[in-house]
mmCIF file of C-alpha atoms and ligand atoms in Angstrom:
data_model
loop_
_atom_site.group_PDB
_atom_site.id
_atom_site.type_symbol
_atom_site.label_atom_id
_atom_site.label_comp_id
_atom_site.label_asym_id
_atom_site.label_seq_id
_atom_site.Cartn_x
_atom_site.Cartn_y
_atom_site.Cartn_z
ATOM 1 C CA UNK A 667 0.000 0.000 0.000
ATOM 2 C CA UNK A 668 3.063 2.217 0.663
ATOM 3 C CA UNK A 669 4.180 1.496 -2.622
ATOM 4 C CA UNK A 670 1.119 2.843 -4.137
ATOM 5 C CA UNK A 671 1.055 5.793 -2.277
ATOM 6 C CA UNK A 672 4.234 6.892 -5.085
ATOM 7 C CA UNK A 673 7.879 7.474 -4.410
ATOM 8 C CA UNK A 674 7.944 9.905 -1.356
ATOM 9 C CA UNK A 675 5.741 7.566 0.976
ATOM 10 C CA UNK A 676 7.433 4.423 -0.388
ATOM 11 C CA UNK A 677 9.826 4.566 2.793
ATOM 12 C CA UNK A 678 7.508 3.927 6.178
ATOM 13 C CA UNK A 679 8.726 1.687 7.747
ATOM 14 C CA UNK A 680 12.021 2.241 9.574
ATOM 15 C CA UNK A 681 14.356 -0.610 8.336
ATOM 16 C CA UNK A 682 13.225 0.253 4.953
ATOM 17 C CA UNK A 683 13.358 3.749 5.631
ATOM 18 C CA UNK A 684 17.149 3.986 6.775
ATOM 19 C CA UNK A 685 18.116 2.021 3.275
ATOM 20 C CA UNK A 686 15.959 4.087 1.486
ATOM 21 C CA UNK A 687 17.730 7.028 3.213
ATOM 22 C CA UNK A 688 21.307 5.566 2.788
ATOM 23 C CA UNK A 689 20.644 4.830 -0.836
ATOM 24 C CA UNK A 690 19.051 8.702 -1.824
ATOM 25 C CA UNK A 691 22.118 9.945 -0.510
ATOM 26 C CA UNK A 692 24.845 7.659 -1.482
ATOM 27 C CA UNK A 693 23.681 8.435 -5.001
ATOM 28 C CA UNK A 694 23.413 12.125 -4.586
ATOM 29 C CA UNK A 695 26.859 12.012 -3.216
ATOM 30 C CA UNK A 696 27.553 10.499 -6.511
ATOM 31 C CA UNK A 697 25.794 13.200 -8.293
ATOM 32 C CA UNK A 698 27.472 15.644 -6.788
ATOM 33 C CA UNK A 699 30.880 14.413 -8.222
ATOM 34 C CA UNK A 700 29.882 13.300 -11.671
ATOM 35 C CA UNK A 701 30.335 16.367 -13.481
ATOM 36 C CA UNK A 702 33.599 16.923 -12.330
ATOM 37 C CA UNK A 703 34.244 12.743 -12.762
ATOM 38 C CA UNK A 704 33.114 13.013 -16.190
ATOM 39 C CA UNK A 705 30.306 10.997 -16.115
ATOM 40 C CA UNK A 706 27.697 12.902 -18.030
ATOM 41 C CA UNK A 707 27.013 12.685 -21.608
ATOM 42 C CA UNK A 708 24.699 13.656 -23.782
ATOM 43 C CA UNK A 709 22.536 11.174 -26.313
ATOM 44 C CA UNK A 710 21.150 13.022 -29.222
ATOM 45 C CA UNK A 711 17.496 12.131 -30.804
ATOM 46 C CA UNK A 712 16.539 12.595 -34.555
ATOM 47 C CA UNK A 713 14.129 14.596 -35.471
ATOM 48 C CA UNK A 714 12.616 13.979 -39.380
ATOM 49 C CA UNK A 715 11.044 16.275 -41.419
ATOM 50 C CA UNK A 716 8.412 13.710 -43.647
ATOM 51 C CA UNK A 717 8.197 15.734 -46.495
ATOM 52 C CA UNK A 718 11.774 15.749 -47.009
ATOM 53 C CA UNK A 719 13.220 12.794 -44.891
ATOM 54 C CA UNK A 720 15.627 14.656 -43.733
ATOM 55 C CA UNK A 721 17.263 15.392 -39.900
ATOM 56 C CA UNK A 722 15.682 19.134 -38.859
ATOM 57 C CA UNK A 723 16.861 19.097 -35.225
ATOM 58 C CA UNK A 724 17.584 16.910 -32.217
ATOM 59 C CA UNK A 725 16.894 16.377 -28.531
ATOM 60 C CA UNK A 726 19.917 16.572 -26.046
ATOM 61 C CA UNK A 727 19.694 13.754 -23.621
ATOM 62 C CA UNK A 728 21.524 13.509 -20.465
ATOM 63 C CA UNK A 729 23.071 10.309 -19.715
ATOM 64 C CA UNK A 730 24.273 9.555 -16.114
ATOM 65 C CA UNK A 731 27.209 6.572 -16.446
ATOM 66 C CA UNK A 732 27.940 5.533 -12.964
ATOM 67 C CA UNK A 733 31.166 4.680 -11.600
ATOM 68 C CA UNK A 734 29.711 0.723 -10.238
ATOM 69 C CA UNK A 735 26.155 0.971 -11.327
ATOM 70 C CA UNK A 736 26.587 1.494 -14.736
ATOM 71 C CA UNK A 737 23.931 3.350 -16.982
ATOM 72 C CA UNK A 738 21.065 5.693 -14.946
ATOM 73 C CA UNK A 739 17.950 6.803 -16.621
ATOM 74 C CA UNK A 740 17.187 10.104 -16.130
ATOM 75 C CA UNK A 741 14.079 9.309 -14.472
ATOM 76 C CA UNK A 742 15.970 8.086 -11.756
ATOM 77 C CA UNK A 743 18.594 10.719 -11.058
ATOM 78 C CA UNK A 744 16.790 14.066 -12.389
ATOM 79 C CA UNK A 745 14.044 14.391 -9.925
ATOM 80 C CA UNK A 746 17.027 13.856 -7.162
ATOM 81 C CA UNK A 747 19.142 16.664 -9.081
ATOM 82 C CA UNK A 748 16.489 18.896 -8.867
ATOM 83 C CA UNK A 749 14.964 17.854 -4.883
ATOM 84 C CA UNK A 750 19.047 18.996 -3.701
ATOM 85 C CA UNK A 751 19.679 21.691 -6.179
ATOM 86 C CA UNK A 752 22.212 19.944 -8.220
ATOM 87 C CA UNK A 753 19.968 20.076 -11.251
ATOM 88 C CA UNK A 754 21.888 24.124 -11.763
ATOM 89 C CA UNK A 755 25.212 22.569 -11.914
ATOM 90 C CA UNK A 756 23.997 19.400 -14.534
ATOM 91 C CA UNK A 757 21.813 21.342 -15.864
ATOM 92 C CA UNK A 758 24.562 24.214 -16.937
ATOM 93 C CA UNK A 759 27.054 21.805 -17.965
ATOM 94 C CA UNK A 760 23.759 20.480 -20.462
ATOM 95 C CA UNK A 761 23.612 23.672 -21.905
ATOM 96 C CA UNK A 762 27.125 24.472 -22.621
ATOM 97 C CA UNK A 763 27.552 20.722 -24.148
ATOM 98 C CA UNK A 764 24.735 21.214 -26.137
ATOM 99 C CA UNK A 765 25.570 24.107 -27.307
ATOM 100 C CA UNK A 766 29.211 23.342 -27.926
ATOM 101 C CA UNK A 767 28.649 19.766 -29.352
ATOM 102 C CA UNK A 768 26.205 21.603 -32.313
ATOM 103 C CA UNK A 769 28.807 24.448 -33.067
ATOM 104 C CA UNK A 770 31.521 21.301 -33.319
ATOM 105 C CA UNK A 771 29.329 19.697 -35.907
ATOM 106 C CA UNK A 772 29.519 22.822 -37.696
ATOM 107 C CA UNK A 773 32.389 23.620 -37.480
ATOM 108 C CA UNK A 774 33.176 20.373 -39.202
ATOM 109 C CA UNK A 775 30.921 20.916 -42.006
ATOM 110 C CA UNK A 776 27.631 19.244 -41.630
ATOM 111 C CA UNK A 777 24.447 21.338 -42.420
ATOM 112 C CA UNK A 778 23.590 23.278 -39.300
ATOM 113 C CA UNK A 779 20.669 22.110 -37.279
ATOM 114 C CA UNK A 780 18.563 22.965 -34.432
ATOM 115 C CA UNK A 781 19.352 21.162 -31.197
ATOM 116 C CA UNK A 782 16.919 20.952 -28.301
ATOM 117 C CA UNK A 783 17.827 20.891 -24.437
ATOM 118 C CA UNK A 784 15.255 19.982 -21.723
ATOM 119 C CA UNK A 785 14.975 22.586 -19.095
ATOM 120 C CA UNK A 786 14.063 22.351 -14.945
ATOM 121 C CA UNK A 787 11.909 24.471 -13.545
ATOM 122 C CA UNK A 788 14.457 25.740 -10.804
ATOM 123 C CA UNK A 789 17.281 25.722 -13.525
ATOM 124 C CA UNK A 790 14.370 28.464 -15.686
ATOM 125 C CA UNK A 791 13.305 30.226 -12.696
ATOM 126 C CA UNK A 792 17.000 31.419 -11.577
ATOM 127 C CA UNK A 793 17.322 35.178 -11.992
ATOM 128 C CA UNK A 794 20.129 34.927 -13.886
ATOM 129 C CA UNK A 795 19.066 32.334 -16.356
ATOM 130 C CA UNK A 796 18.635 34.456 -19.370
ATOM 131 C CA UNK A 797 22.340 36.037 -19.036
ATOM 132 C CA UNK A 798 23.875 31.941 -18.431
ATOM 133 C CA UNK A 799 22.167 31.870 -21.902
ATOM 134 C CA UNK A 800 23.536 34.360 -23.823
ATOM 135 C CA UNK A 801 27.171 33.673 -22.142
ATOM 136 C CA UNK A 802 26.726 29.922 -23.006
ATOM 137 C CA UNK A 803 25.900 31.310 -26.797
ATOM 138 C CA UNK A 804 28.988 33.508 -26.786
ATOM 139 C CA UNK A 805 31.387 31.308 -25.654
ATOM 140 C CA UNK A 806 30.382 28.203 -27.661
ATOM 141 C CA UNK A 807 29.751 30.774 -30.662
ATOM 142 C CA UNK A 808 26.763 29.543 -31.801
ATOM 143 C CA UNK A 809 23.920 31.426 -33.549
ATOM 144 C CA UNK A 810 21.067 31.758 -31.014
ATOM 145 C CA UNK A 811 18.532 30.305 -33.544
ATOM 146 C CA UNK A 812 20.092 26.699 -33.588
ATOM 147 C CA UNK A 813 19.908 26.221 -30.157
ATOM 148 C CA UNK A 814 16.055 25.356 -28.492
ATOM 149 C CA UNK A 815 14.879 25.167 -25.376
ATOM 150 C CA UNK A 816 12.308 22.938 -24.131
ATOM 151 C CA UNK A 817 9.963 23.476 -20.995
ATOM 152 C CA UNK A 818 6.808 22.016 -20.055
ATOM 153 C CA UNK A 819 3.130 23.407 -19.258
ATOM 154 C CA UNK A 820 3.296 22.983 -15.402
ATOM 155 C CA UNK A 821 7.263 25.406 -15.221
ATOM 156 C CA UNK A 822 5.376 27.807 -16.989
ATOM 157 C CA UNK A 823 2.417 27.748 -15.146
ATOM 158 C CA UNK A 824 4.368 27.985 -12.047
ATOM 159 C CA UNK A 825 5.034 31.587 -12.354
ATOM 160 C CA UNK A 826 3.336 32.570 -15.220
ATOM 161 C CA UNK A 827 4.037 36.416 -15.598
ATOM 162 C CA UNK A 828 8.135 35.721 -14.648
ATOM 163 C CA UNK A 829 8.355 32.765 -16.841
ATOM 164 C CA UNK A 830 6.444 34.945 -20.064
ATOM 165 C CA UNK A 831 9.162 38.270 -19.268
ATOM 166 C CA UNK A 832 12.476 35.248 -19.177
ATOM 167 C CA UNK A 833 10.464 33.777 -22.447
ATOM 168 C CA UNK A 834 10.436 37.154 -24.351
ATOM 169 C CA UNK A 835 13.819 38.114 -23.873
ATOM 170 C CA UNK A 836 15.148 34.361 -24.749
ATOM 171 C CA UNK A 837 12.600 34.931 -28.203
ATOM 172 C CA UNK A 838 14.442 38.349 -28.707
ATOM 173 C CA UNK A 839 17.869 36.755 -28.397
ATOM 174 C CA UNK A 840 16.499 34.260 -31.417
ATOM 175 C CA UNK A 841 16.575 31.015 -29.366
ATOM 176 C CA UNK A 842 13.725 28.547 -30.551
ATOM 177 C CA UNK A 843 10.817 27.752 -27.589
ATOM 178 C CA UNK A 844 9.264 24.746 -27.444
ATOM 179 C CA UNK A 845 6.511 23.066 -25.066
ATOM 180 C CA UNK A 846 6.965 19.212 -24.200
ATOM 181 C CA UNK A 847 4.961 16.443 -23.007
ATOM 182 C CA UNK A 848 2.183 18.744 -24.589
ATOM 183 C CA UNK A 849 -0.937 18.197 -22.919
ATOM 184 C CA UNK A 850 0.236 16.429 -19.908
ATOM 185 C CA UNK A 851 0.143 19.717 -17.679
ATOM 186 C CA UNK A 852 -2.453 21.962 -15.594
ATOM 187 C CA UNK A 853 -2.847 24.861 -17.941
ATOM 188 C CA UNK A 854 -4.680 27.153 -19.675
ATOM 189 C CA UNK A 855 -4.770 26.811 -23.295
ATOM 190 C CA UNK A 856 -4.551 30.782 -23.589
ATOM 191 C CA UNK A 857 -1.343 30.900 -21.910
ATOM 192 C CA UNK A 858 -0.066 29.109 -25.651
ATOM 193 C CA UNK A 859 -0.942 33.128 -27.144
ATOM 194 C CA UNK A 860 0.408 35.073 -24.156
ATOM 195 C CA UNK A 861 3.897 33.121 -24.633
ATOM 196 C CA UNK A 862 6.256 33.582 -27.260
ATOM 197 C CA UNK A 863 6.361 29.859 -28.012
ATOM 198 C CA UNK A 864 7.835 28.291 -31.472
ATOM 199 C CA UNK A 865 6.805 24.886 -31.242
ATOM 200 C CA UNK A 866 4.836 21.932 -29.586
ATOM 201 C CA UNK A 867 5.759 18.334 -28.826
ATOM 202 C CA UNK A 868 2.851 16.176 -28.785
ATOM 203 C CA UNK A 869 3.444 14.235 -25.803
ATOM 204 C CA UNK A 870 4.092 10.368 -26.357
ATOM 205 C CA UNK A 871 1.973 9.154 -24.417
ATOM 206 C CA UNK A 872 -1.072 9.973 -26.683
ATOM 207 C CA UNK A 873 0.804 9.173 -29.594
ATOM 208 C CA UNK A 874 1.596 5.360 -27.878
ATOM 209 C CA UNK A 875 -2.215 4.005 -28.487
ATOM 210 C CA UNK A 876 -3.097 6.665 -31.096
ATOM 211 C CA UNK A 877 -4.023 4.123 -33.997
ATOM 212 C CA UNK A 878 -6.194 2.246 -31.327
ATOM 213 C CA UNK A 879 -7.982 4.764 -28.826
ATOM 214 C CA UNK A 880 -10.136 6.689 -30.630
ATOM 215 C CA UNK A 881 -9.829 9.278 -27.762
ATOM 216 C CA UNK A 882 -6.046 9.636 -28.412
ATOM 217 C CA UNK A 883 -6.378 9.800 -31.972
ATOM 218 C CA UNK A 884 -9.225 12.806 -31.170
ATOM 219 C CA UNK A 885 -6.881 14.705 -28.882
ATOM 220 C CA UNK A 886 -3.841 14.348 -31.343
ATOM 221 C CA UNK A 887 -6.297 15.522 -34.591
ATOM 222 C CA UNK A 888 -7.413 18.793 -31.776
ATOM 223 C CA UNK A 889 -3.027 19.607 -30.995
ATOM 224 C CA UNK A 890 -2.279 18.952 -34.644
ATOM 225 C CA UNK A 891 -5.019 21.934 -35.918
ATOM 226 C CA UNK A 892 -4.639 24.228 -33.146
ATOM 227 C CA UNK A 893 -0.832 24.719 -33.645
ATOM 228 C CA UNK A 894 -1.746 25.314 -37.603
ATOM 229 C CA UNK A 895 -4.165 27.717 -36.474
ATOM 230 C CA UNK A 896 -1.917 29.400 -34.151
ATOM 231 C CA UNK A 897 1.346 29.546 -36.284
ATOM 232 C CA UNK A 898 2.998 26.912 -34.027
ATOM 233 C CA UNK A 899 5.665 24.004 -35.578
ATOM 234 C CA UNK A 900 4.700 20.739 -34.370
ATOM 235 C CA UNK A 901 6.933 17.642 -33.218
ATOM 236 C CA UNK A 902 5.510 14.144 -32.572
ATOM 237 C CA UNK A 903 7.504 12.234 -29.663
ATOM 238 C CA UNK A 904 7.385 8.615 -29.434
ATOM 239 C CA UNK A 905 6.944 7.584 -32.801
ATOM 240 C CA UNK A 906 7.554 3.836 -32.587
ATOM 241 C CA UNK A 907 5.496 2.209 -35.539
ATOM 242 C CA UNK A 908 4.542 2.762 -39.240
ATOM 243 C CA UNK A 909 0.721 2.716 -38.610
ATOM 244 C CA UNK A 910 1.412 5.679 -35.996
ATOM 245 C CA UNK A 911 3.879 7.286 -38.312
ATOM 246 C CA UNK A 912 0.822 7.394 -41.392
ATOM 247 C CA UNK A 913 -1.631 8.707 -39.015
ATOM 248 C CA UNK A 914 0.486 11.708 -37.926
ATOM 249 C CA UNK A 915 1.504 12.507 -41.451
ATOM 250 C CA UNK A 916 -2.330 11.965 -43.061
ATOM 251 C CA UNK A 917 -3.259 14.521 -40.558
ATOM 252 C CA UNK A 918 -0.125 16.747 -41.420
ATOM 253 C CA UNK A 919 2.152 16.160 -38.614
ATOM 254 C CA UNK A 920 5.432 16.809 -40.478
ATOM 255 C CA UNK A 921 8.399 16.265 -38.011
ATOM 256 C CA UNK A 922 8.368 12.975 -35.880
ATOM 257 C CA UNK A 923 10.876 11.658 -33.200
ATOM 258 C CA UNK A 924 10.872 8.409 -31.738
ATOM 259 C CA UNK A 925 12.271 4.596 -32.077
ATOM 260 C CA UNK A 926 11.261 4.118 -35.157
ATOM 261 C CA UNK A 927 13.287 6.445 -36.564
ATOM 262 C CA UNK A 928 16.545 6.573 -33.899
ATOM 263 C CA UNK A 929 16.850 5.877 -29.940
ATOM 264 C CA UNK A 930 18.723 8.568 -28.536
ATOM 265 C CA UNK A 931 22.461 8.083 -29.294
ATOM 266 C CA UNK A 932 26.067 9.522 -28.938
ATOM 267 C CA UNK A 933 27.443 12.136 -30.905
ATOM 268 C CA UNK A 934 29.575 10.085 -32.713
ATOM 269 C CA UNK A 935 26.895 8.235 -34.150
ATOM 270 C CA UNK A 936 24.926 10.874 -34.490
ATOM 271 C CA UNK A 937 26.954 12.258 -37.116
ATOM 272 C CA UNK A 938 25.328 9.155 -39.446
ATOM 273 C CA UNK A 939 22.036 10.881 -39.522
ATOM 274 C CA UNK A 940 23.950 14.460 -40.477
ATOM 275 C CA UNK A 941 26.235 13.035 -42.995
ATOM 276 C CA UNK A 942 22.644 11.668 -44.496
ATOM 277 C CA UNK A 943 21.434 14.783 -44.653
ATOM 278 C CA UNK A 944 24.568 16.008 -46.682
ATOM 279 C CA UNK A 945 23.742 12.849 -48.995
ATOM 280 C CA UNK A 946 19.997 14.623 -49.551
ATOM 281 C CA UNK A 947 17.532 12.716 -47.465
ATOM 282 C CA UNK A 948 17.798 10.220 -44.340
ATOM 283 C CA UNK A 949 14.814 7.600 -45.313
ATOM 284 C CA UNK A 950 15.473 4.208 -43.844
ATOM 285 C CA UNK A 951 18.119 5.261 -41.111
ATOM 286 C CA UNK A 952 16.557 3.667 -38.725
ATOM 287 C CA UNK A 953 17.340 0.668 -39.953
ATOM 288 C CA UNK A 954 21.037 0.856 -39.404
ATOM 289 C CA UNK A 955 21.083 2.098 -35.817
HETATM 290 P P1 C2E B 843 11.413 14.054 -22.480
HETATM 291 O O1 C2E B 843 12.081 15.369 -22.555
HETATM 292 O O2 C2E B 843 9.967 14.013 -22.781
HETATM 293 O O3 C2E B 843 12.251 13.112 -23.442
HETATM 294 C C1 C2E B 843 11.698 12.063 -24.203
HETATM 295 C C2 C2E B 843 11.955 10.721 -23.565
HETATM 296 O O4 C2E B 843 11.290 9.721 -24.340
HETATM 297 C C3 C2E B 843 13.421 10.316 -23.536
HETATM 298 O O5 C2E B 843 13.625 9.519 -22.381
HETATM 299 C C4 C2E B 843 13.540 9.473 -24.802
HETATM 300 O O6 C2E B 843 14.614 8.543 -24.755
HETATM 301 C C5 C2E B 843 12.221 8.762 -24.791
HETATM 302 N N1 C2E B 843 11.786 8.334 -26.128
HETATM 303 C C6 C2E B 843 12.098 8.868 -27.323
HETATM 304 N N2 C2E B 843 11.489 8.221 -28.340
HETATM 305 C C7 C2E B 843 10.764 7.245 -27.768
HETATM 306 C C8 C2E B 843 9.898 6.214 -28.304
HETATM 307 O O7 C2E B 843 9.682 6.081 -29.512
HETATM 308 N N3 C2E B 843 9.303 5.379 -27.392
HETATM 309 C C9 C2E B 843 9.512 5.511 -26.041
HETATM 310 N N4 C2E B 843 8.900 4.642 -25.235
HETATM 311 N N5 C2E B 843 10.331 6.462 -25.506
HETATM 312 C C10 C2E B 843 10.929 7.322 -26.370
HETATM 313 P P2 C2E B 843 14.859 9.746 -21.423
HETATM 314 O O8 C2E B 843 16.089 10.064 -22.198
HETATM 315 O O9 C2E B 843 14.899 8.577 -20.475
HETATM 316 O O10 C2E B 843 14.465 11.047 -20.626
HETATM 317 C C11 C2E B 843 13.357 11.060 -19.759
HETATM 318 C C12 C2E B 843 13.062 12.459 -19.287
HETATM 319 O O11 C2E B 843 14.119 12.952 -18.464
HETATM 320 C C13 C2E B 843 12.918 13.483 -20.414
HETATM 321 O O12 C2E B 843 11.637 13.413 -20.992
HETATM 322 C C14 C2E B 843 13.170 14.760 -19.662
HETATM 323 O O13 C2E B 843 11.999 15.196 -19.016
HETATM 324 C C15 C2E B 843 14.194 14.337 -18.619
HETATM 325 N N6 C2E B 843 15.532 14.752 -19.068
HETATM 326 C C16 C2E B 843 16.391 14.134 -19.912
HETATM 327 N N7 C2E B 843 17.526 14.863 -20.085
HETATM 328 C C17 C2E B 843 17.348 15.994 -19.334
HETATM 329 C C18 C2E B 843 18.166 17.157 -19.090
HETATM 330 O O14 C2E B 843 19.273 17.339 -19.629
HETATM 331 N N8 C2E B 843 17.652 18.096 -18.233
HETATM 332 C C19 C2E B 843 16.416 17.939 -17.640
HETATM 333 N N9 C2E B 843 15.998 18.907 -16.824
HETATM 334 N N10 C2E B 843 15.638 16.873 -17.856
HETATM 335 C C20 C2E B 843 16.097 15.910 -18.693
HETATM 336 MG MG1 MG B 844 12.104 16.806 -23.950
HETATM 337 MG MG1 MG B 845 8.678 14.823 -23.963
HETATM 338 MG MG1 MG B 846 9.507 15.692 -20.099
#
């Protein structure tokens, strides 16, 4: 029954409780030396453009390898990065990786594209966010517009009128918005006109049964024609199958990410996907990786 309760109220009784205890902060011990141990890296996921098969952009991943424990999910480790405040530290060194791994892959020739990093609330909300942006962009010397942040419904919502100020001035600077897990969040559709927003990720967990649940497929068909009415790109997550791939594009979803086309991987096999694109189109990449 304590398990059900969810993660914080999973520890209640005391033998459990002082592992629990010893584990949380064994590992964010751990944390707290992995940037300087080198442990981070970043996975990058393919984004495809239909109508041309070709890579537009990518999502930055952060990868946690672990001295004994190998490979941690982010699911694991973020929500403890942000709970202790190490999430500004990781979530820094994302942003200046990011941002330096693109201007690398431009530097060495490859058609620039748009990469996207995933963004905390408490990493957003720091006063100072806005000029760790532009100093990040200077020192990595990449244009503004290839780099793309991604925040979700419920940071925004948090502190709406700060968040929409932070927002404008990132827009200004020419660095791409978009909203994740789309859908997922308490808010207020009107709060998708008050922000300067570029683009919306339709979240994959209505694109997992969308070919099935005719509820899904309803609330995918509403996302898909209110971005066209309001001017907004559109990005499907989680594309896994053909059948879900045809729906999205019948109904004029254009640029899809998911397994189907690439998990998330290293940089240096990333660099298959752009060297496709210098080839013309990427069609049937998946199939290699
Ligand atoms: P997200 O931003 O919504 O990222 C998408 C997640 O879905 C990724 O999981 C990705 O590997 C996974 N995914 C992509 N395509 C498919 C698919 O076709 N099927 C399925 N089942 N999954 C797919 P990942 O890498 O484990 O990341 C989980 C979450 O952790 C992310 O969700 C994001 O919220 C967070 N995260 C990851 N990196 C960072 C980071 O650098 N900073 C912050 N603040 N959060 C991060
Ligand atoms: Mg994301
Ligand atoms: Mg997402
Ligand atoms: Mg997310």
């Amino acid at each position: 029954a304590a398990k059900e309760q969810g993660r914080n109220t999973y520890c209640i009784f005391t033998e459990e409780m002082n592992r629990c205890l010893l584990e949380r902060s064994e590992l964010e011990h751990n944390l707290r030396q992995a940037i300087a141990r080198e442990e981070f890296f970043l996975a990058f996921q393919p984004q495809v453009d239909q109508k041309t098969g070709r890579v537009v952009g990518a999502e930055a991943l952060l990868r946690w390898h672990h001295k004994d424990k190998g490979l941690i999910p982010p699911g694991q480790f973020i929500p403890l990065a942000e709970e202790s405040g190490l999430i500004l530290p990781i979530g820094y060194w994302v942003l200046r990786h990011a941002c330096a791994q693109n201007k690398a892959w431009q530097l060495a020739g490859y058609p620039p594209l748009r990469v996207a990093v995933n963004l905390s609330a408490r990493q957003f909300q720091q006063p100072d966010f806005y000029d760790q942006v532009g100093r990040i962009l200077k020192e990595t010397e990449l244009e503004p517009r290839y780099l793309e942040l991604e925040l979700t419904e419920s940071l925004l919502m948090a502190d709406a009128k700060a968040a929409a100020q932070t927002l404008s001035a990132l827009r200004d600077l020419g660095v791409g918005i978009a909203i994740d897990d789309f859908g997922t969040g308490y808010s207020s559709l009107s709060y998708l006109k008050a922000f300067p927003i570029d683009r919306i990720k339709i979240a994959q967990e209505f694109v997992l049964d969308i070919v099935r649940d005719p509820g899904d497929a309803a609330i995918v068909e509403t996302i898909i024609a209110m971005a066209h009415g309001l001017g907004l790109d559109i990005v499907a997550e989680g594309v896994e199958t053909a059948d879900q791939l045809e729906f999205l594009r019948t109904r004029q979803c254009q640029v899809m990410q998911g397994y189907y086309f690439s998990r998330p991987v290293p940089a240096e096999i990333f660099i298959e996907f752009l060297a496709e694109n210098v080839a013309g189109a990427c069609n049937g990449v998946h199939a290699m990786l």
